[in-house]
XYZ file of C-alpha atoms in Angstrom:
355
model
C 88.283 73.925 45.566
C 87.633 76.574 42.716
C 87.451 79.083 45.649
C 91.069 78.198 46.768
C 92.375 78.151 43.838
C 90.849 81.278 43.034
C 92.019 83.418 45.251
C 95.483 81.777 44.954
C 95.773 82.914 41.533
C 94.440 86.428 42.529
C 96.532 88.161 44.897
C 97.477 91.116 42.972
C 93.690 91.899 42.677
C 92.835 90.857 45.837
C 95.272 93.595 47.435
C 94.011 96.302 44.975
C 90.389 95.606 45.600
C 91.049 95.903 49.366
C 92.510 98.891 49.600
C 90.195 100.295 47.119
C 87.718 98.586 49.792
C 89.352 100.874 52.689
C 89.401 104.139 51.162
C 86.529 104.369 49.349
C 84.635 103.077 53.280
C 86.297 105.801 55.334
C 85.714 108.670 52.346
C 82.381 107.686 51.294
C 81.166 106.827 55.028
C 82.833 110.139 55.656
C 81.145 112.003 53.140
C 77.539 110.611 54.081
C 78.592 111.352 57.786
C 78.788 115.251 56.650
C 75.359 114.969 55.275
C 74.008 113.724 57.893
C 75.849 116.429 59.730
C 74.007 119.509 57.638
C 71.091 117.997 58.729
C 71.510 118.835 62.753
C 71.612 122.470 63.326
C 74.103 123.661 66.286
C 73.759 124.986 69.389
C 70.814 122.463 70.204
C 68.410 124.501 67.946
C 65.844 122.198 66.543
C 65.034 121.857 62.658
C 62.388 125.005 62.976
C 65.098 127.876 63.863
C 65.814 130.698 61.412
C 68.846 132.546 61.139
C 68.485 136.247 60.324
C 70.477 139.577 60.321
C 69.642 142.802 62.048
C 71.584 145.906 60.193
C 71.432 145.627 56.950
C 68.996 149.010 57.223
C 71.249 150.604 59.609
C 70.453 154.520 59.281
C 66.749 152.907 59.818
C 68.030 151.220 63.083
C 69.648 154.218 64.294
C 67.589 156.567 63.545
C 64.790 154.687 65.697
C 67.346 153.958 68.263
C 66.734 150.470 68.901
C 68.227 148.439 71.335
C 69.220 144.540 72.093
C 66.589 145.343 74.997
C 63.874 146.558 72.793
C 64.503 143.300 70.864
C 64.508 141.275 74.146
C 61.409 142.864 74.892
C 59.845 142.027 71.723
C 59.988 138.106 72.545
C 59.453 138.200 76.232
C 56.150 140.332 75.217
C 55.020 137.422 72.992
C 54.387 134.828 75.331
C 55.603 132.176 73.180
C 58.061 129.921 74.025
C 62.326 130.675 72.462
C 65.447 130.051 72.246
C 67.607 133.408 71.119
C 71.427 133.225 70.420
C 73.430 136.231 68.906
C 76.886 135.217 67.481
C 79.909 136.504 68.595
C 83.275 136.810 67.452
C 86.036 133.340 68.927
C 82.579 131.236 68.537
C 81.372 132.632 71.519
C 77.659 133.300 71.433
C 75.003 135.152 73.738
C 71.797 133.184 74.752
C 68.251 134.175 75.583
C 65.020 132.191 76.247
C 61.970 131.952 77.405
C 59.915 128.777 78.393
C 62.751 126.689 76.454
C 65.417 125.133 78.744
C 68.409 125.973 76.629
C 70.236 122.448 77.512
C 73.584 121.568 75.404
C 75.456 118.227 76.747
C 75.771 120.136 80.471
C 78.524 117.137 81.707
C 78.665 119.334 84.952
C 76.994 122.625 86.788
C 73.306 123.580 85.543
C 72.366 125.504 82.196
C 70.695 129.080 82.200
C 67.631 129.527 84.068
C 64.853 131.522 84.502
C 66.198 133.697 87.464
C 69.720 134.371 85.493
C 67.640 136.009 82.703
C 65.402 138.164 84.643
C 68.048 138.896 87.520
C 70.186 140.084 84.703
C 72.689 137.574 86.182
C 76.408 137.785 84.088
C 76.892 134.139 83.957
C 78.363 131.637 81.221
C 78.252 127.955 79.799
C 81.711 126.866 78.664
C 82.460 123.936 76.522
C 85.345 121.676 77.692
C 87.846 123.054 75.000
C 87.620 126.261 76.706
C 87.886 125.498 80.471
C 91.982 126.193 80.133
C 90.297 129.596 79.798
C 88.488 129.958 82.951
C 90.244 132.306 85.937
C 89.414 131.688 89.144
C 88.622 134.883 91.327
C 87.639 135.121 95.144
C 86.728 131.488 94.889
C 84.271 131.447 91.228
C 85.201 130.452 87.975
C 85.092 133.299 85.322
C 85.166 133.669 81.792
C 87.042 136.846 80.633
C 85.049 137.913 77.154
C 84.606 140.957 75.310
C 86.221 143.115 78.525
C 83.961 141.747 80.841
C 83.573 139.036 83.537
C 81.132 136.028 83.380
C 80.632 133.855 86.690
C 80.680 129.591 84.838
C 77.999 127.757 85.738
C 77.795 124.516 83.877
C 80.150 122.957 81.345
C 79.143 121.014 78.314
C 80.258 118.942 75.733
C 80.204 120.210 72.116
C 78.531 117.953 69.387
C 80.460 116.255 66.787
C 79.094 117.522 64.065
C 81.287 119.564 62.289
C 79.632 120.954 59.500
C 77.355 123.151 62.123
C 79.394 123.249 64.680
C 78.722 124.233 68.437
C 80.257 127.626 70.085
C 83.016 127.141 72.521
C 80.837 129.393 75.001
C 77.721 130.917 75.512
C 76.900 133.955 77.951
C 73.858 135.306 79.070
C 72.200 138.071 76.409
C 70.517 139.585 78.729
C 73.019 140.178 81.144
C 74.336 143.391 83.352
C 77.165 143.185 81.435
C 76.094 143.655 78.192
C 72.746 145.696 78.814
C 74.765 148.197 80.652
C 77.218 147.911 78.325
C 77.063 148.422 74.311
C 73.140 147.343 74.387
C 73.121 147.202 70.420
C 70.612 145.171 68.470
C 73.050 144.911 65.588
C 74.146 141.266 64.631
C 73.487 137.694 63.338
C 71.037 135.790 65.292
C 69.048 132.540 65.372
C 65.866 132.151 66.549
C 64.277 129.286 67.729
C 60.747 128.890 68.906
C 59.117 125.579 67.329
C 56.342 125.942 64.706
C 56.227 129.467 65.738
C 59.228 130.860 64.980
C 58.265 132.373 61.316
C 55.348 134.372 62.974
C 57.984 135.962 65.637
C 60.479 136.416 62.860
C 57.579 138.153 60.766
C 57.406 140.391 63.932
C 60.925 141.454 64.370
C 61.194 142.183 60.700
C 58.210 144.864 61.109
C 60.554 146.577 63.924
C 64.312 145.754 62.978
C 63.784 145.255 59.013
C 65.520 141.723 59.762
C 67.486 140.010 56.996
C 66.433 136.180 56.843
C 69.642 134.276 55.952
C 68.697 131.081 56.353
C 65.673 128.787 57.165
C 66.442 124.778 57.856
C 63.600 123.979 56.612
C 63.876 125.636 53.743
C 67.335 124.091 52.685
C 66.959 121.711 49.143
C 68.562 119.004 48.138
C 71.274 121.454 46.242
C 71.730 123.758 49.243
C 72.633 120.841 51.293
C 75.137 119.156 48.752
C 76.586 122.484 48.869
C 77.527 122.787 52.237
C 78.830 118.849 52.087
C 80.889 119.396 49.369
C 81.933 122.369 51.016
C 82.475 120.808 54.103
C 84.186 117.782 52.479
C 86.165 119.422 49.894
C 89.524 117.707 50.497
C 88.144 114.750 51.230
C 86.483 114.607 48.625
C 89.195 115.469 45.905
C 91.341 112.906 48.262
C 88.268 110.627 47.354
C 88.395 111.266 43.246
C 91.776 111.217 43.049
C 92.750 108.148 44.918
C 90.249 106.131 43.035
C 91.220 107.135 39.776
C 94.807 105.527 40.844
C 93.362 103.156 41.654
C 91.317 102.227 38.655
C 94.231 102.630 36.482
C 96.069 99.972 38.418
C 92.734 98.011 38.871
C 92.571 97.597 34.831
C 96.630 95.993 34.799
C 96.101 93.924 37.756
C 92.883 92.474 36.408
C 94.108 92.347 32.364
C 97.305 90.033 33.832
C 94.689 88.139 36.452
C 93.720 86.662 32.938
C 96.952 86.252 31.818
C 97.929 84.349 34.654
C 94.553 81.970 33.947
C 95.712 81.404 30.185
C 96.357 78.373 30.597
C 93.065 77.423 33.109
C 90.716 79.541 29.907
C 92.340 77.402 27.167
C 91.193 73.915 28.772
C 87.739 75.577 29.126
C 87.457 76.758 25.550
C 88.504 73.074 24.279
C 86.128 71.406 26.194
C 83.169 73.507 24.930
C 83.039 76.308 26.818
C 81.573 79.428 24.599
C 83.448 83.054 24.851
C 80.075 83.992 26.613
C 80.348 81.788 29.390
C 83.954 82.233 29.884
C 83.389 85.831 29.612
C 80.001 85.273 32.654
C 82.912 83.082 34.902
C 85.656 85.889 35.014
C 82.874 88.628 35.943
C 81.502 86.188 38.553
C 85.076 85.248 39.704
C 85.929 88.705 39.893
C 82.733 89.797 42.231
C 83.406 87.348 44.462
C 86.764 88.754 44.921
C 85.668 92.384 45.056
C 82.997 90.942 47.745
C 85.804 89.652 49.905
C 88.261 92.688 49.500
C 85.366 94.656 50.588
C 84.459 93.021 53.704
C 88.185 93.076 54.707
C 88.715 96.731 53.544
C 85.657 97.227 55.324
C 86.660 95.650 58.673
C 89.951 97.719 58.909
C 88.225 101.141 58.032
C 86.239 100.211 61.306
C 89.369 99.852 62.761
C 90.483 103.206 61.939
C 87.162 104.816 61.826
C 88.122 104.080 65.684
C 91.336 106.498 66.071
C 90.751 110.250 66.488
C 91.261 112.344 63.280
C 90.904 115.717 61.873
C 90.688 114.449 58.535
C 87.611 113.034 58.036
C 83.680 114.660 59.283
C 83.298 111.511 61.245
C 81.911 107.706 60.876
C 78.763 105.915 61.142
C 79.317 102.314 59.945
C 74.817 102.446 59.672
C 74.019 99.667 57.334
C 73.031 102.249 54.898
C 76.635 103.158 54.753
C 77.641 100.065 54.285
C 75.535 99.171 51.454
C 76.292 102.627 49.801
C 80.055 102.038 49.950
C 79.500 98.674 48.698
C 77.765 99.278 45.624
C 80.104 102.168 44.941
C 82.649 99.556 45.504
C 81.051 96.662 42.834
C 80.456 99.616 40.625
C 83.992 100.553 40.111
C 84.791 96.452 39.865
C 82.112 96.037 37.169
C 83.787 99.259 35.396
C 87.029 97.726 35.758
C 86.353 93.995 34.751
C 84.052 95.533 31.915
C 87.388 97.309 30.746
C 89.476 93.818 31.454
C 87.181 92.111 29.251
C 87.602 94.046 26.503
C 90.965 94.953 26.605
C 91.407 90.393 26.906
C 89.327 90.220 23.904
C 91.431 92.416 21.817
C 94.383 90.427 22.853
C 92.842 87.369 22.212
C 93.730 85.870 25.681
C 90.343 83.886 25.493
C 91.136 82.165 22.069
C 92.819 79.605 21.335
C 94.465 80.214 18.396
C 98.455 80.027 18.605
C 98.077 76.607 20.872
């Protein structure tokens, strides 16, 4: 009975709570999605790569004439299992490896193989955003980059993480094309080879006097908020902004929620109820409702979570999630009602003088 009549004396907070419900579900969730995100390097690299620059010392470079072969060289030499990829310009990246299957989401074809690295073989990967892109001559599918040919072998599907996101393409590093062609060592690279990827970076800094830009396993707390935030900026301003709307309409809603129970506080207060356990009813009261605008708010963010948009990182309704964007949500309630209390109290809405 107190439960019906509860919430039919509540609708004005029940539909603020619930949308505050919804958006702070799909932001929040959101914003812990692109956490998780900076977590998951790109390009299939696993947590051990390191990202580092070759150039920085360029009259060193060019004065001892070294070459993307030379560097090649270098790893092949070592015996140790890699994964190499150069960046491009258009997210298009060059890959090298030895030992390592390089293996993104391949949805159809084959990835790189042995022979296409030691044949020299020009061949690509090319992500299904990019297969408008792909000419078909005397019966193979090229990709046209940087004024050469590449013969597609396999497509794959990017990730969906977009804080480190995926290249639309990736050709062969060590191909025809591009060891007969410009054959320079200058660029941004990642390297990938498992626990033994500092001691080969160690080694190409000797030679190249490499530039270490960033290890993933060297990324802190800080560094990592960083690149959310960064990541998340407008969603996160969308996030602070809405709910301080919100709040300000939370705190009228909720001041004339008691209002509207005058008359319900006054029969309490003559019967013997103390200010203190009127006061512990309207917080309880007012959970409860928050509880059930949450699980409603938080059944049609799921609902939307489900339609494809650019705005948010991405969802995952994990029950971590959940219970983060539910104590974020009680939080703000217990703020508000805190606020309703007092603001009641100064009124003297829980008195009964003036009856």
């Amino acid at each position: 009975m107190h439960l019906t009549y509860l919430l039919s004396r509540s609708a004005s907070v029940l539909v603020c709570t619930f949308f505050t419900a919804v958006i702070v579900s799909l932001l929040l969730t959101s914003f812990i999605e692109a956490y998780n995100m900076t977590k998951l390097p790109a390009d299939s690299l696993s947590q051990d790569y390191y990202s580092f620059y070759i150039g920085e010392d360029l009259a060193q470079v060019l004065e001892d004439d070294k070459k993307l072969t030379d560097l090649l060289g270098l790893l092949d030499n070592s015996e140790k299992s890699f994964v190499l990829l150069k960046e491009s310009y258009q997210q298009i990246s060059g890959v090298y490896s030895q030992g390592e299957v390089f293996a993104p989401d391949i949805i159809s074809g084959r990835s790189f193989g042995v022979d296409d690295f030691a044949d020299q073989s020009n061949t690509a990967l090319v992500s299904t955003e990019l297969i408008e892109e792909i000419t078909i001559i005397d019966g193979s599918e090229m990709l046209w980059f940087d004024n050469s040919y590449y013969e597609v072998i396999g497509v794959y599907q990017r990730s969906n993480n977009r804080v480190n996101v995926d290249a639309y393409a990736y050709y062969n590093l060590g191909s025809e094309n591009i060891i007969s062609g410009s054959n320079t060592v200058l660029g941004h690279y990642s390297l990938d080879a498992g626990a033994a990827s500092g001691t080969l970076l160690n080694e190409i800094d000797r030679l190249y006097s490499a530039s270490v830009l960033r290890a993933q396993t060297d990324n802190n707390p800080s560094e990592v908020l960083r690149k959310v935030i960064s990541a998340q900026t407008f969603t996160l301003a969308s996030l602070l902004l809405v709910l301080v709307m919100l709040m300000l309409n939370t705190i009228n809603f909720t001041t004339n929620w008691i209002d509207g129970r005058r008359q319900e506080l006054f029969v309490r207060r003559i019967t013997g109820a103390t200010n203190a356990r009127i006061n512990l009813m309207l917080l309880r009261d007012y959970i409860l409702l928050t509880s059930i605008s949450f699980v409603l708010g938080l059944a049609l963010a799921y609902l939307i979570s489900q339609v494809s948009t650019e705005v948010f990182a991405g969802f995952d309704f994990s029950l971590i999630a959940i219970l983060i964007t539910y104590a974020t949500t009680l939080t703000l309630a217990l703020l508000s009602s805190a606020l309703m209390l007092l603001s009641a109290q100064s009124k003297s809405l829980i008195e009964t003088r003036g009856r």
